[in-house]
Amino acid sequence: MRKTIVFLLALALVLTSSGVAVSAAQPYRTYTYDEDSTPVPSTNAYQVMTVIDAAAMGLDTPLKDARDIFVDNSDRVFIMDSGNSRILVLDQNYKCIIELDKFKLNEELAAKYGKEEITLKKGAAGLFFRESNKLLYIADTENDRIIVSDLEGNVSKIYEKPVDELLDPTQQFKPKKVIVDNMGIMYVTSGNINTGALLIDSAGSFLGFYGTNKLKETSEMKAERFWRSLMKQAASYETFQPVEFNNIFWSEDRFVYTVSPLTDSVESSVSKLNALGNNVFPQAIDLMTLQTDRKLNRIVLQDITVDNEGAVTVVDSNNCRLYQYDEGCNLLAVFGGRGYQQGLFLQPVSIDSDSQNRILILDADKNKNTITVMEQTFYGQMIREANRLYNLGLYQESIEPWNEVLRMNANYTQAYVGLGKAYMSLGEYKQAMEYFELGKDAVDYGEAKALLRDEIIRRNFALVAAVVVIGMFMILGWDAIVKVWDKLYWRFKK
């Protein structure tokens, strides 16, 4: 008895000590949602790898009002340090290797602008580095232009507002974010244009608008239409305008990802746009975020990134939380929060991911001015591994990672659904139904049930046929069956 008590006390001491250590290292809470939209605590899918400030970058001047972050294929980090009117480039070890605060014009541009050198104006909001031509595309917002420069500050192009009949000549050109596709076409969001991103080719010609946020009919719209019908006026939703994109992201899969403000009138605030500008994400990706909105303060979706495995992460700058979804729009985790400790944020304005699927979060608050690098935990890696194996058609191999996830977090319903899908793909429908029931997935449960019923009928077809024939004999009698047979025989013989 004494040994038992000593063992329990020692175990409690170990667990308590471990809990304190973990809590100190990771003060943020990770959670998902159950089928009733109730937050469910979760094992951490990400942990803080490092936090980088100006001193860690090797800079004398701290960041000031930084607006944007970009990670290239070599894991170099580009920072739009807007308050200092400069662009910083960090190497893979997060040391500053390039600092651009002045840009040299070529002869043609120097003749046009009457100067040989230009600088960024405070408030420059976005940057993009194109791998194919090794050029920086800079949204110099307050100077109403986009600057194209190499990494030595040599400017080869300056794009001002294009001239086109579709563009209101009275509207200023305030480029906030710019991305460039594989064809060299720029997608530019402007601060006062809500009809989608501007498509501008390498010659500076306007090609049209891309990805306008579609409106859905709300109760206010229905009321306006009703009153207009009473007043015999044509239906108009002029008071309900599309909203601008908060941010835009170009992925290697050649899709454009966008985030927009959460409003009742917008069909989807998180979008994956194809070449035609149509959203191929189900609207369900917004539902969990909207449900979260009822329990937190107002959500402001500020930026979006997509990693090498197709996981989508969006940042809520108001509540300082990150929401991550898999490529099927299933919520993987919500993590982060507001605070001064590592893993918490005060003003997260931009995010991106590197080749190792680490997430870099730029915090522009004056008391921080840091980049937090977060890496996957073993738990997070197992979720990704299970999804990866399933998507490759390795259904049997995906089972063990899902079981490992459940050993670490029995509350993660998506793991039960993942196991259900794996067993259903293997033809083990009864077991699949059990896991779908645990995962509260009624749709897939119904599909597995239908497949199980069909399989039972196929396996027992001979028996079922025999029972039907015997039943006919018992109901109709032998004489009736012979008469029917004779009638059919002579009819077909003629």
CSV table of C-alpha atoms in Angstrom, one decimal:
chain,number,residue,atom,x,y,z
A,1,MET,CA,0.0,0.0,0.0
A,2,ARG,CA,2.8,2.4,0.9
A,3,LYS,CA,4.6,1.6,-2.4
A,4,THR,CA,1.4,2.4,-4.3
A,5,ILE,CA,1.0,5.7,-2.6
A,6,VAL,CA,4.6,6.7,-3.2
A,7,PHE,CA,4.2,5.7,-6.9
A,8,LEU,CA,1.0,7.7,-7.3
A,9,LEU,CA,2.6,10.8,-5.7
A,10,ALA,CA,5.7,10.5,-7.9
A,11,LEU,CA,3.5,10.1,-11.0
A,12,ALA,CA,1.4,13.2,-10.0
A,13,LEU,CA,4.6,15.2,-9.5
A,14,VAL,CA,5.9,14.1,-13.0
A,15,LEU,CA,2.6,14.9,-14.7
A,16,THR,CA,2.4,18.3,-12.9
A,17,SER,CA,5.9,19.2,-13.8
A,18,SER,CA,5.3,18.2,-17.4
A,19,GLY,CA,2.1,20.2,-17.5
A,20,VAL,CA,3.9,23.3,-16.3
A,21,ALA,CA,6.7,23.0,-18.8
A,22,VAL,CA,4.3,22.5,-21.7
A,23,SER,CA,2.1,25.3,-20.6
A,24,ALA,CA,5.1,27.7,-20.3
A,25,ALA,CA,6.3,26.8,-23.7
A,26,GLN,CA,3.0,26.8,-25.4
A,27,PRO,CA,0.6,29.3,-23.7
A,28,TYR,CA,-1.9,29.2,-26.6
A,29,ARG,CA,-4.8,26.9,-26.8
A,30,THR,CA,-5.6,24.6,-29.8
A,31,TYR,CA,-9.1,23.5,-30.5
A,32,THR,CA,-11.5,22.2,-33.1
A,33,TYR,CA,-15.3,22.1,-33.2
A,34,ASP,CA,-17.8,19.2,-32.7
A,35,GLU,CA,-21.0,18.7,-34.6
A,36,ASP,CA,-22.8,21.1,-32.4
A,37,SER,CA,-20.3,23.9,-33.1
A,38,THR,CA,-18.9,23.7,-29.6
A,39,PRO,CA,-15.2,24.2,-29.1
A,40,VAL,CA,-13.3,21.0,-28.3
A,41,PRO,CA,-9.8,21.2,-26.8
A,42,SER,CA,-7.2,19.6,-29.0
A,43,THR,CA,-3.6,18.5,-28.9
A,44,ASN,CA,-1.4,21.1,-30.3
A,45,ALA,CA,-0.9,20.7,-34.0
A,46,TYR,CA,1.8,23.4,-34.1
A,47,GLN,CA,4.5,24.6,-31.7
A,48,VAL,CA,6.7,27.6,-31.7
A,49,MET,CA,10.1,26.9,-33.3
A,50,THR,CA,11.6,30.4,-33.0
A,51,VAL,CA,10.6,34.0,-32.7
A,52,ILE,CA,12.7,36.5,-34.8
A,53,ASP,CA,13.1,40.1,-34.0
A,54,ALA,CA,15.4,42.8,-35.5
A,55,ALA,CA,18.3,41.8,-33.3
A,56,ALA,CA,18.0,38.1,-34.4
A,57,MET,CA,17.9,39.3,-38.1
A,58,GLY,CA,21.2,41.3,-37.5
A,59,LEU,CA,19.5,44.7,-37.8
A,60,ASP,CA,20.1,47.9,-35.9
A,61,THR,CA,16.7,49.3,-36.7
A,62,PRO,CA,13.6,47.3,-35.6
A,63,LEU,CA,10.7,46.7,-37.9
A,64,LYS,CA,8.0,49.4,-38.0
A,65,ASP,CA,4.5,48.9,-39.3
A,66,ALA,CA,5.5,45.9,-41.4
A,67,ARG,CA,2.7,44.9,-43.8
A,68,ASP,CA,3.6,41.8,-45.7
A,69,ILE,CA,5.8,38.6,-45.7
A,70,PHE,CA,6.7,36.3,-48.5
A,71,VAL,CA,8.7,33.0,-48.5
A,72,ASP,CA,10.3,31.8,-51.7
A,73,ASN,CA,11.1,28.3,-52.8
A,74,SER,CA,14.5,28.5,-51.2
A,75,ASP,CA,13.0,29.5,-47.9
A,76,ARG,CA,14.3,33.1,-48.1
A,77,VAL,CA,11.9,35.5,-46.3
A,78,PHE,CA,10.9,38.8,-47.8
A,79,ILE,CA,9.5,41.5,-45.5
A,80,MET,CA,7.7,44.7,-46.5
A,81,ASP,CA,8.9,46.9,-43.6
A,82,SER,CA,6.5,49.7,-44.5
A,83,GLY,CA,7.2,52.1,-41.7
A,84,ASN,CA,10.9,52.1,-42.5
A,85,SER,CA,10.2,52.3,-46.3
A,86,ARG,CA,12.4,49.3,-47.0
A,87,ILE,CA,12.3,45.7,-48.1
A,88,LEU,CA,14.3,43.0,-46.1
A,89,VAL,CA,15.4,39.7,-47.4
A,90,LEU,CA,16.4,37.0,-44.8
A,91,ASP,CA,18.2,33.8,-45.5
A,92,GLN,CA,17.2,30.3,-44.4
A,93,ASN,CA,18.6,31.1,-40.9
A,94,TYR,CA,16.5,34.3,-40.7
A,95,LYS,CA,19.6,36.6,-41.0
A,96,CYS,CA,19.2,39.7,-43.1
A,97,ILE,CA,21.2,39.4,-46.3
A,98,ILE,CA,19.5,42.2,-48.4
A,99,GLU,CA,18.1,45.6,-47.3
A,100,LEU,CA,16.5,47.6,-50.0
A,101,ASP,CA,15.5,51.2,-49.2
A,102,LYS,CA,16.5,52.8,-52.5
A,103,PHE,CA,15.8,51.7,-56.1
A,104,LYS,CA,17.8,52.7,-59.2
A,105,LEU,CA,15.9,53.5,-62.4
A,106,ASN,CA,17.1,52.4,-65.8
A,107,GLU,CA,17.8,55.0,-68.5
A,108,GLU,CA,14.3,54.9,-69.9
A,109,LEU,CA,12.6,55.3,-66.6
A,110,ALA,CA,15.0,57.9,-65.4
A,111,ALA,CA,14.2,60.0,-68.5
A,112,LYS,CA,10.5,59.5,-67.9
A,113,TYR,CA,10.5,60.5,-64.2
A,114,GLY,CA,13.4,62.9,-64.2
A,115,LYS,CA,15.3,61.1,-61.5
A,116,GLU,CA,17.7,58.2,-61.2
A,117,GLU,CA,16.6,56.9,-57.9
A,118,ILE,CA,13.3,56.4,-56.1
A,119,THR,CA,12.2,55.3,-52.7
A,120,LEU,CA,9.1,53.6,-51.2
A,121,LYS,CA,6.5,55.8,-49.5
A,122,LYS,CA,5.4,54.8,-46.0
A,123,GLY,CA,2.3,52.6,-46.3
A,124,ALA,CA,3.6,50.3,-49.1
A,125,ALA,CA,1.4,47.2,-48.5
A,126,GLY,CA,2.6,44.2,-50.5
A,127,LEU,CA,5.3,42.4,-52.3
A,128,PHE,CA,5.7,39.3,-54.4
A,129,PHE,CA,8.9,37.5,-55.6
A,130,ARG,CA,8.6,35.7,-58.9
A,131,GLU,CA,10.9,32.7,-59.1
A,132,SER,CA,11.0,32.4,-62.9
A,133,ASN,CA,12.5,35.9,-63.5
A,134,LYS,CA,13.9,36.6,-60.0
A,135,LEU,CA,12.1,39.9,-59.8
A,136,LEU,CA,10.3,41.6,-57.0
A,137,TYR,CA,6.9,43.1,-57.6
A,138,ILE,CA,6.2,45.8,-55.0
A,139,ALA,CA,2.9,47.4,-54.2
A,140,ASP,CA,4.0,51.0,-53.5
A,141,THR,CA,0.5,51.9,-52.3
A,142,GLU,CA,0.8,55.6,-51.4
A,143,ASN,CA,2.7,56.3,-54.6
A,144,ASP,CA,-0.1,54.7,-56.7
A,145,ARG,CA,2.2,52.3,-58.5
A,146,ILE,CA,3.8,48.9,-58.7
A,147,ILE,CA,7.5,48.7,-58.9
A,148,VAL,CA,9.4,45.8,-60.5
A,149,SER,CA,13.0,45.4,-59.3
A,150,ASP,CA,15.7,42.8,-59.0
A,151,LEU,CA,17.3,42.0,-55.7
A,152,GLU,CA,19.9,44.6,-56.1
A,153,GLY,CA,17.3,47.4,-56.4
A,154,ASN,CA,17.5,47.9,-60.2
A,155,VAL,CA,14.1,48.9,-61.4
A,156,SER,CA,13.0,47.5,-64.8
A,157,LYS,CA,9.3,48.5,-64.8
A,158,ILE,CA,6.9,50.8,-63.1
A,159,TYR,CA,3.2,50.2,-63.5
A,160,GLU,CA,0.8,53.0,-62.8
A,161,LYS,CA,-3.0,52.9,-63.2
A,162,PRO,CA,-3.9,51.4,-66.6
A,163,VAL,CA,-6.2,53.3,-68.9
A,164,ASP,CA,-9.3,51.4,-69.9
A,165,GLU,CA,-13.0,52.2,-70.4
A,166,LEU,CA,-13.9,49.7,-67.7
A,167,LEU,CA,-11.9,51.7,-65.1
A,168,ASP,CA,-13.3,54.8,-63.5
A,169,PRO,CA,-10.8,57.6,-64.3
A,170,THR,CA,-11.8,59.3,-61.1
A,171,GLN,CA,-10.7,56.4,-58.9
A,172,GLN,CA,-7.2,56.4,-57.5
A,173,PHE,CA,-5.0,53.4,-58.1
A,174,LYS,CA,-4.0,52.1,-54.6
A,175,PRO,CA,-2.4,48.7,-55.1
A,176,LYS,CA,-2.4,46.8,-51.8
A,177,LYS,CA,-1.4,43.3,-52.8
A,178,VAL,CA,0.1,41.9,-56.0
A,179,ILE,CA,0.7,38.3,-57.2
A,180,VAL,CA,2.0,37.1,-60.6
A,181,ASP,CA,1.0,33.9,-62.3
A,182,ASN,CA,3.0,31.6,-64.5
A,183,MET,CA,2.1,33.7,-67.6
A,184,GLY,CA,3.5,36.9,-66.1
A,185,ILE,CA,0.0,38.4,-65.5
A,186,MET,CA,-0.4,40.5,-62.4
A,187,TYR,CA,-3.4,40.2,-60.1
A,188,VAL,CA,-3.6,43.4,-58.2
A,189,THR,CA,-6.0,44.3,-55.3
A,190,SER,CA,-6.6,48.1,-55.0
A,191,GLY,CA,-7.9,49.7,-51.9
A,192,ASN,CA,-10.9,51.3,-53.4
A,193,ILE,CA,-12.0,48.7,-56.0
A,194,ASN,CA,-14.5,46.0,-55.0
A,195,THR,CA,-15.1,44.4,-58.4
A,196,GLY,CA,-12.3,41.9,-58.0
A,197,ALA,CA,-8.5,41.9,-58.6
A,198,LEU,CA,-7.2,43.9,-61.6
A,199,LEU,CA,-5.6,41.7,-64.3
A,200,ILE,CA,-2.6,43.6,-65.8
A,201,ASP,CA,-0.2,42.0,-68.3
A,202,SER,CA,3.5,42.7,-68.6
A,203,ALA,CA,2.9,45.5,-71.0
A,204,GLY,CA,0.7,47.3,-68.5
A,205,SER,CA,-2.6,46.7,-70.3
A,206,PHE,CA,-5.7,46.1,-68.3
A,207,LEU,CA,-7.2,42.7,-69.1
A,208,GLY,CA,-10.3,42.8,-66.8
A,209,PHE,CA,-11.4,42.0,-63.3
A,210,TYR,CA,-10.9,38.7,-61.6
A,211,GLY,CA,-12.8,36.9,-58.9
A,212,THR,CA,-15.5,39.3,-57.9
A,213,ASN,CA,-17.0,38.5,-54.5
A,214,LYS,CA,-20.4,37.2,-55.3
A,215,LEU,CA,-23.4,38.4,-53.2
A,216,LYS,CA,-25.9,36.1,-51.8
A,217,GLU,CA,-29.5,37.2,-51.1
A,218,THR,CA,-30.0,38.2,-47.5
A,219,SER,CA,-33.1,39.1,-45.6
A,220,GLU,CA,-32.2,42.8,-46.1
A,221,MET,CA,-32.0,42.3,-49.8
A,222,LYS,CA,-35.3,40.5,-49.9
A,223,ALA,CA,-36.9,43.3,-47.9
A,224,GLU,CA,-35.5,45.9,-50.4
A,225,ARG,CA,-36.8,43.9,-53.3
A,226,PHE,CA,-40.2,43.7,-51.7
A,227,TRP,CA,-40.5,47.4,-51.0
A,228,ARG,CA,-39.3,48.3,-54.5
A,229,SER,CA,-41.9,46.0,-55.9
A,230,LEU,CA,-44.6,47.8,-53.9
A,231,MET,CA,-43.3,51.1,-55.3
A,232,LYS,CA,-43.1,49.6,-58.8
A,233,GLN,CA,-39.4,50.2,-59.0
A,234,ALA,CA,-36.9,47.8,-60.6
A,235,ALA,CA,-35.2,45.5,-58.1
A,236,SER,CA,-31.8,46.9,-57.2
A,237,TYR,CA,-29.1,46.0,-54.7
A,238,GLU,CA,-27.0,49.1,-55.1
A,239,THR,CA,-26.9,49.5,-51.4
A,240,PHE,CA,-25.3,46.1,-51.1
A,241,GLN,CA,-22.0,46.1,-52.8
A,242,PRO,CA,-19.3,43.4,-53.1
A,243,VAL,CA,-16.5,43.7,-50.6
A,244,GLU,CA,-12.8,44.0,-51.5
A,245,PHE,CA,-10.3,41.1,-51.0
A,246,ASN,CA,-8.3,41.5,-47.8
A,247,ASN,CA,-5.6,39.4,-49.3
A,248,ILE,CA,-4.7,37.2,-52.3
A,249,PHE,CA,-2.3,34.3,-52.6
A,250,TRP,CA,-0.8,32.5,-55.7
A,251,SER,CA,-0.2,28.8,-55.2
A,252,GLU,CA,2.0,26.4,-57.1
A,253,ASP,CA,-1.2,24.5,-58.1
A,254,ARG,CA,-2.1,27.6,-60.2
A,255,PHE,CA,-5.1,28.5,-58.1
A,256,VAL,CA,-5.6,31.9,-56.6
A,257,TYR,CA,-6.7,31.9,-52.9
A,258,THR,CA,-8.4,34.9,-51.4
A,259,VAL,CA,-9.8,36.1,-48.0
A,260,SER,CA,-12.4,38.7,-47.6
A,261,PRO,CA,-14.3,40.3,-44.7
A,262,LEU,CA,-17.0,38.2,-43.1
A,263,THR,CA,-20.4,39.6,-44.1
A,264,ASP,CA,-23.8,38.0,-44.5
A,265,SER,CA,-24.0,39.2,-48.1
A,266,VAL,CA,-20.8,37.5,-49.3
A,267,GLU,CA,-21.1,33.9,-50.5
A,268,SER,CA,-17.6,32.8,-49.3
A,269,SER,CA,-15.0,34.8,-47.4
A,270,VAL,CA,-12.4,32.1,-48.1
A,271,SER,CA,-12.1,31.2,-51.8
A,272,LYS,CA,-10.0,29.0,-54.1
A,273,LEU,CA,-10.4,30.5,-57.5
A,274,ASN,CA,-9.8,28.7,-60.8
A,275,ALA,CA,-8.7,30.3,-64.1
A,276,LEU,CA,-12.3,31.6,-64.7
A,277,GLY,CA,-12.4,33.3,-61.3
A,278,ASN,CA,-14.9,30.8,-59.9
A,279,ASN,CA,-14.7,29.5,-56.3
A,280,VAL,CA,-14.1,25.8,-56.2
A,281,PHE,CA,-14.2,25.6,-52.4
A,282,PRO,CA,-17.4,24.5,-50.8
A,283,GLN,CA,-19.0,27.3,-48.8
A,284,ALA,CA,-18.6,25.0,-45.8
A,285,ILE,CA,-15.1,26.4,-45.3
A,286,ASP,CA,-16.7,29.6,-43.9
A,287,LEU,CA,-19.2,27.8,-41.7
A,288,MET,CA,-16.8,26.9,-38.9
A,289,THR,CA,-15.4,30.4,-38.9
A,290,LEU,CA,-18.8,31.9,-38.7
A,291,GLN,CA,-19.7,29.6,-35.9
A,292,THR,CA,-16.5,30.7,-34.1
A,293,ASP,CA,-17.6,34.3,-34.6
A,294,ARG,CA,-20.5,33.8,-32.4
A,295,LYS,CA,-18.3,32.9,-29.5
A,296,LEU,CA,-15.4,35.3,-30.1
A,297,ASN,CA,-15.2,38.9,-31.0
A,298,ARG,CA,-15.6,40.0,-34.6
A,299,ILE,CA,-13.4,38.0,-36.9
A,300,VAL,CA,-11.1,39.9,-39.4
A,301,LEU,CA,-9.6,37.5,-42.0
A,302,GLN,CA,-6.4,39.2,-42.8
A,303,ASP,CA,-4.2,36.8,-44.8
A,304,ILE,CA,-4.1,33.3,-46.3
A,305,THR,CA,-1.4,30.8,-47.2
A,306,VAL,CA,-1.4,27.3,-48.6
A,307,ASP,CA,1.4,24.9,-47.9
A,308,ASN,CA,3.0,22.1,-50.0
A,309,GLU,CA,0.3,19.6,-48.9
A,310,GLY,CA,-2.6,21.8,-49.8
A,311,ALA,CA,-3.4,22.8,-46.2
A,312,VAL,CA,-5.0,26.3,-46.1
A,313,THR,CA,-4.3,28.6,-43.1
A,314,VAL,CA,-6.0,31.9,-42.6
A,315,VAL,CA,-5.3,34.4,-39.9
A,316,ASP,CA,-7.8,36.4,-37.9
A,317,SER,CA,-6.0,39.7,-37.1
A,318,ASN,CA,-8.7,40.8,-34.6
A,319,ASN,CA,-8.6,37.7,-32.3
A,320,CYS,CA,-5.0,36.8,-33.3
A,321,ARG,CA,-6.0,33.2,-34.1
A,322,LEU,CA,-5.1,30.9,-37.0
A,323,TYR,CA,-7.6,28.6,-38.7
A,324,GLN,CA,-6.2,25.7,-40.7
A,325,TYR,CA,-8.2,23.5,-43.1
A,326,ASP,CA,-7.1,20.5,-45.2
A,327,GLU,CA,-7.6,20.5,-48.9
A,328,GLY,CA,-11.1,19.1,-48.4
A,329,CYS,CA,-12.0,22.1,-46.3
A,330,ASN,CA,-12.1,20.1,-43.1
A,331,LEU,CA,-11.1,22.1,-40.0
A,332,LEU,CA,-7.7,20.8,-38.7
A,333,ALA,CA,-7.1,23.2,-35.9
A,334,VAL,CA,-7.6,26.6,-34.5
A,335,PHE,CA,-4.6,28.0,-32.5
A,336,GLY,CA,-2.9,31.1,-31.4
A,337,GLY,CA,-4.5,33.9,-29.4
A,338,ARG,CA,-3.8,37.4,-28.1
A,339,GLY,CA,-0.8,38.0,-25.8
A,340,TYR,CA,2.9,38.7,-25.3
A,341,GLN,CA,4.1,35.2,-24.8
A,342,GLN,CA,5.5,33.0,-27.6
A,343,GLY,CA,2.8,31.6,-29.7
A,344,LEU,CA,0.5,34.5,-29.0
A,345,PHE,CA,0.2,37.7,-31.1
A,346,LEU,CA,-0.9,41.3,-30.9
A,347,GLN,CA,-1.3,42.4,-34.5
A,348,PRO,CA,-0.7,39.5,-37.0
A,349,VAL,CA,-0.9,41.1,-40.4
A,350,SER,CA,0.6,38.5,-42.7
A,351,ILE,CA,1.4,34.8,-42.9
A,352,ASP,CA,3.2,32.5,-45.3
A,353,SER,CA,4.6,28.9,-45.2
A,354,ASP,CA,7.9,27.5,-46.2
A,355,SER,CA,9.1,24.3,-47.9
A,356,GLN,CA,8.9,22.4,-44.5
A,357,ASN,CA,5.3,23.5,-44.1
A,358,ARG,CA,6.3,25.7,-41.2
A,359,ILE,CA,4.1,28.8,-40.8
A,360,LEU,CA,5.6,32.3,-40.5
A,361,ILE,CA,3.5,34.9,-38.8
A,362,LEU,CA,4.4,38.6,-39.1
A,363,ASP,CA,3.3,40.5,-35.9
A,364,ALA,CA,3.3,44.3,-36.6
A,365,ASP,CA,2.5,45.5,-33.1
A,366,LYS,CA,4.9,48.1,-32.0
A,367,ASN,CA,5.6,46.1,-28.8
A,368,LYS,CA,6.6,43.0,-30.8
A,369,ASN,CA,7.6,43.6,-34.4
A,370,THR,CA,8.5,40.0,-34.8
A,371,ILE,CA,8.1,36.9,-37.0
A,372,THR,CA,7.0,33.8,-35.2
A,373,VAL,CA,8.0,30.5,-36.9
A,374,MET,CA,5.7,27.6,-36.0
A,375,GLU,CA,6.4,24.0,-36.9
A,376,GLN,CA,4.2,20.9,-36.8
A,377,THR,CA,4.1,18.7,-33.8
A,378,PHE,CA,4.1,14.9,-34.0
A,379,TYR,CA,0.4,15.0,-33.7
A,380,GLY,CA,0.1,17.5,-36.6
A,381,GLN,CA,2.4,15.4,-38.7
A,382,MET,CA,0.3,12.3,-38.1
A,383,ILE,CA,-2.8,14.1,-39.3
A,384,ARG,CA,-1.0,15.1,-42.5
A,385,GLU,CA,0.5,11.7,-43.0
A,386,ALA,CA,-2.9,10.0,-42.7
A,387,ASN,CA,-4.5,12.4,-45.2
A,388,ARG,CA,-1.5,12.0,-47.6
A,389,LEU,CA,-1.6,8.2,-47.6
A,390,TYR,CA,-5.4,8.2,-48.1
A,391,ASN,CA,-5.2,10.7,-51.0
A,392,LEU,CA,-2.5,8.4,-52.6
A,393,GLY,CA,-5.0,5.5,-52.5
A,394,LEU,CA,-3.0,3.8,-49.7
A,395,TYR,CA,-6.1,3.2,-47.6
A,396,GLN,CA,-4.7,0.4,-45.4
A,397,GLU,CA,-1.6,2.4,-44.7
A,398,SER,CA,-3.6,5.4,-43.6
A,399,ILE,CA,-5.3,3.5,-40.7
A,400,GLU,CA,-2.3,3.4,-38.4
A,401,PRO,CA,-1.6,7.2,-38.5
A,402,TRP,CA,-5.3,7.9,-37.8
A,403,ASN,CA,-5.1,5.5,-34.8
A,404,GLU,CA,-2.0,7.3,-33.6
A,405,VAL,CA,-3.9,10.6,-33.8
A,406,LEU,CA,-6.7,9.2,-31.7
A,407,ARG,CA,-4.3,7.9,-29.1
A,408,MET,CA,-3.1,11.5,-28.7
A,409,ASN,CA,-6.6,13.1,-29.0
A,410,ALA,CA,-9.7,11.0,-28.7
A,411,ASN,CA,-11.8,14.1,-29.3
A,412,TYR,CA,-10.7,14.6,-32.9
A,413,THR,CA,-13.8,13.6,-34.8
A,414,GLN,CA,-12.1,14.0,-38.2
A,415,ALA,CA,-9.8,11.0,-37.3
A,416,TYR,CA,-12.9,8.8,-36.9
A,417,VAL,CA,-14.2,10.1,-40.2
A,418,GLY,CA,-10.8,9.4,-41.8
A,419,LEU,CA,-10.8,5.8,-40.5
A,420,GLY,CA,-14.4,5.4,-41.7
A,421,LYS,CA,-13.4,6.5,-45.2
A,422,ALA,CA,-10.3,4.2,-45.2
A,423,TYR,CA,-12.4,1.2,-44.2
A,424,MET,CA,-15.2,2.1,-46.7
A,425,SER,CA,-12.6,2.3,-49.5
A,426,LEU,CA,-11.3,-1.2,-48.4
A,427,GLY,CA,-14.9,-2.6,-48.6
A,428,GLU,CA,-15.2,-3.1,-44.9
A,429,TYR,CA,-18.5,-1.2,-44.7
A,430,LYS,CA,-19.7,-2.4,-41.2
A,431,GLN,CA,-16.5,-1.1,-39.6
A,432,ALA,CA,-16.7,2.0,-41.6
A,433,MET,CA,-20.2,2.6,-40.3
A,434,GLU,CA,-19.0,2.3,-36.7
A,435,TYR,CA,-16.3,5.0,-37.3
A,436,PHE,CA,-18.7,7.3,-39.1
A,437,GLU,CA,-21.1,7.1,-36.2
A,438,LEU,CA,-18.3,8.0,-33.8
A,439,GLY,CA,-17.4,10.9,-36.1
A,440,LYS,CA,-21.0,12.0,-36.3
A,441,ASP,CA,-20.8,11.8,-40.1
A,442,ALA,CA,-24.4,11.0,-41.2
A,443,VAL,CA,-23.8,11.4,-44.9
A,444,ASP,CA,-20.9,8.9,-45.2
A,445,TYR,CA,-22.7,6.6,-42.7
A,446,GLY,CA,-25.7,6.5,-45.0
A,447,GLU,CA,-23.4,5.7,-48.0
A,448,ALA,CA,-21.6,3.0,-46.1
A,449,LYS,CA,-24.9,1.5,-45.1
A,450,ALA,CA,-26.2,1.4,-48.6
A,451,LEU,CA,-23.0,-0.2,-49.9
A,452,LEU,CA,-23.3,-2.8,-47.1
A,453,ARG,CA,-26.9,-3.6,-48.1
A,454,ASP,CA,-25.9,-4.0,-51.7
A,455,GLU,CA,-23.0,-6.3,-50.8
A,456,ILE,CA,-25.3,-8.5,-48.6
A,457,ILE,CA,-27.7,-8.8,-51.5
A,458,ARG,CA,-24.9,-9.7,-54.0
A,459,ARG,CA,-23.4,-12.3,-51.6
A,460,ASN,CA,-26.8,-14.0,-51.0
A,461,PHE,CA,-28.4,-13.6,-54.4
A,462,ALA,CA,-28.8,-17.4,-54.9
A,463,LEU,CA,-30.4,-17.8,-51.5
A,464,VAL,CA,-32.7,-14.8,-52.1
A,465,ALA,CA,-33.7,-16.2,-55.5
A,466,ALA,CA,-34.4,-19.6,-54.1
A,467,VAL,CA,-36.5,-18.1,-51.3
A,468,VAL,CA,-38.5,-16.1,-53.9
A,469,VAL,CA,-39.1,-19.2,-56.1
A,470,ILE,CA,-40.2,-21.3,-53.0
A,471,GLY,CA,-42.5,-18.5,-52.0
A,472,MET,CA,-44.1,-18.4,-55.4
A,473,PHE,CA,-44.7,-22.2,-55.2
A,474,MET,CA,-46.3,-21.8,-51.8
A,475,ILE,CA,-48.5,-18.9,-52.8
A,476,LEU,CA,-49.5,-19.8,-56.3
A,477,GLY,CA,-49.3,-23.6,-56.2
A,478,TRP,CA,-47.7,-25.9,-58.8
A,479,ASP,CA,-50.7,-26.0,-61.2
A,480,ALA,CA,-50.8,-22.2,-61.5
A,481,ILE,CA,-47.1,-22.0,-62.3
A,482,VAL,CA,-47.4,-24.8,-64.9
A,483,LYS,CA,-50.3,-22.9,-66.6
A,484,VAL,CA,-48.3,-19.7,-66.7
A,485,TRP,CA,-45.3,-21.5,-68.1
A,486,ASP,CA,-47.3,-23.3,-70.8
A,487,LYS,CA,-48.9,-20.0,-71.9
A,488,LEU,CA,-45.5,-18.3,-72.2
A,489,TYR,CA,-44.0,-21.3,-74.0
A,490,TRP,CA,-46.6,-21.4,-76.7
A,491,ARG,CA,-46.7,-17.7,-77.2
A,492,PHE,CA,-43.0,-17.5,-77.8
A,493,LYS,CA,-43.0,-20.7,-80.0
A,494,LYS,CA,-45.5,-19.1,-82.4
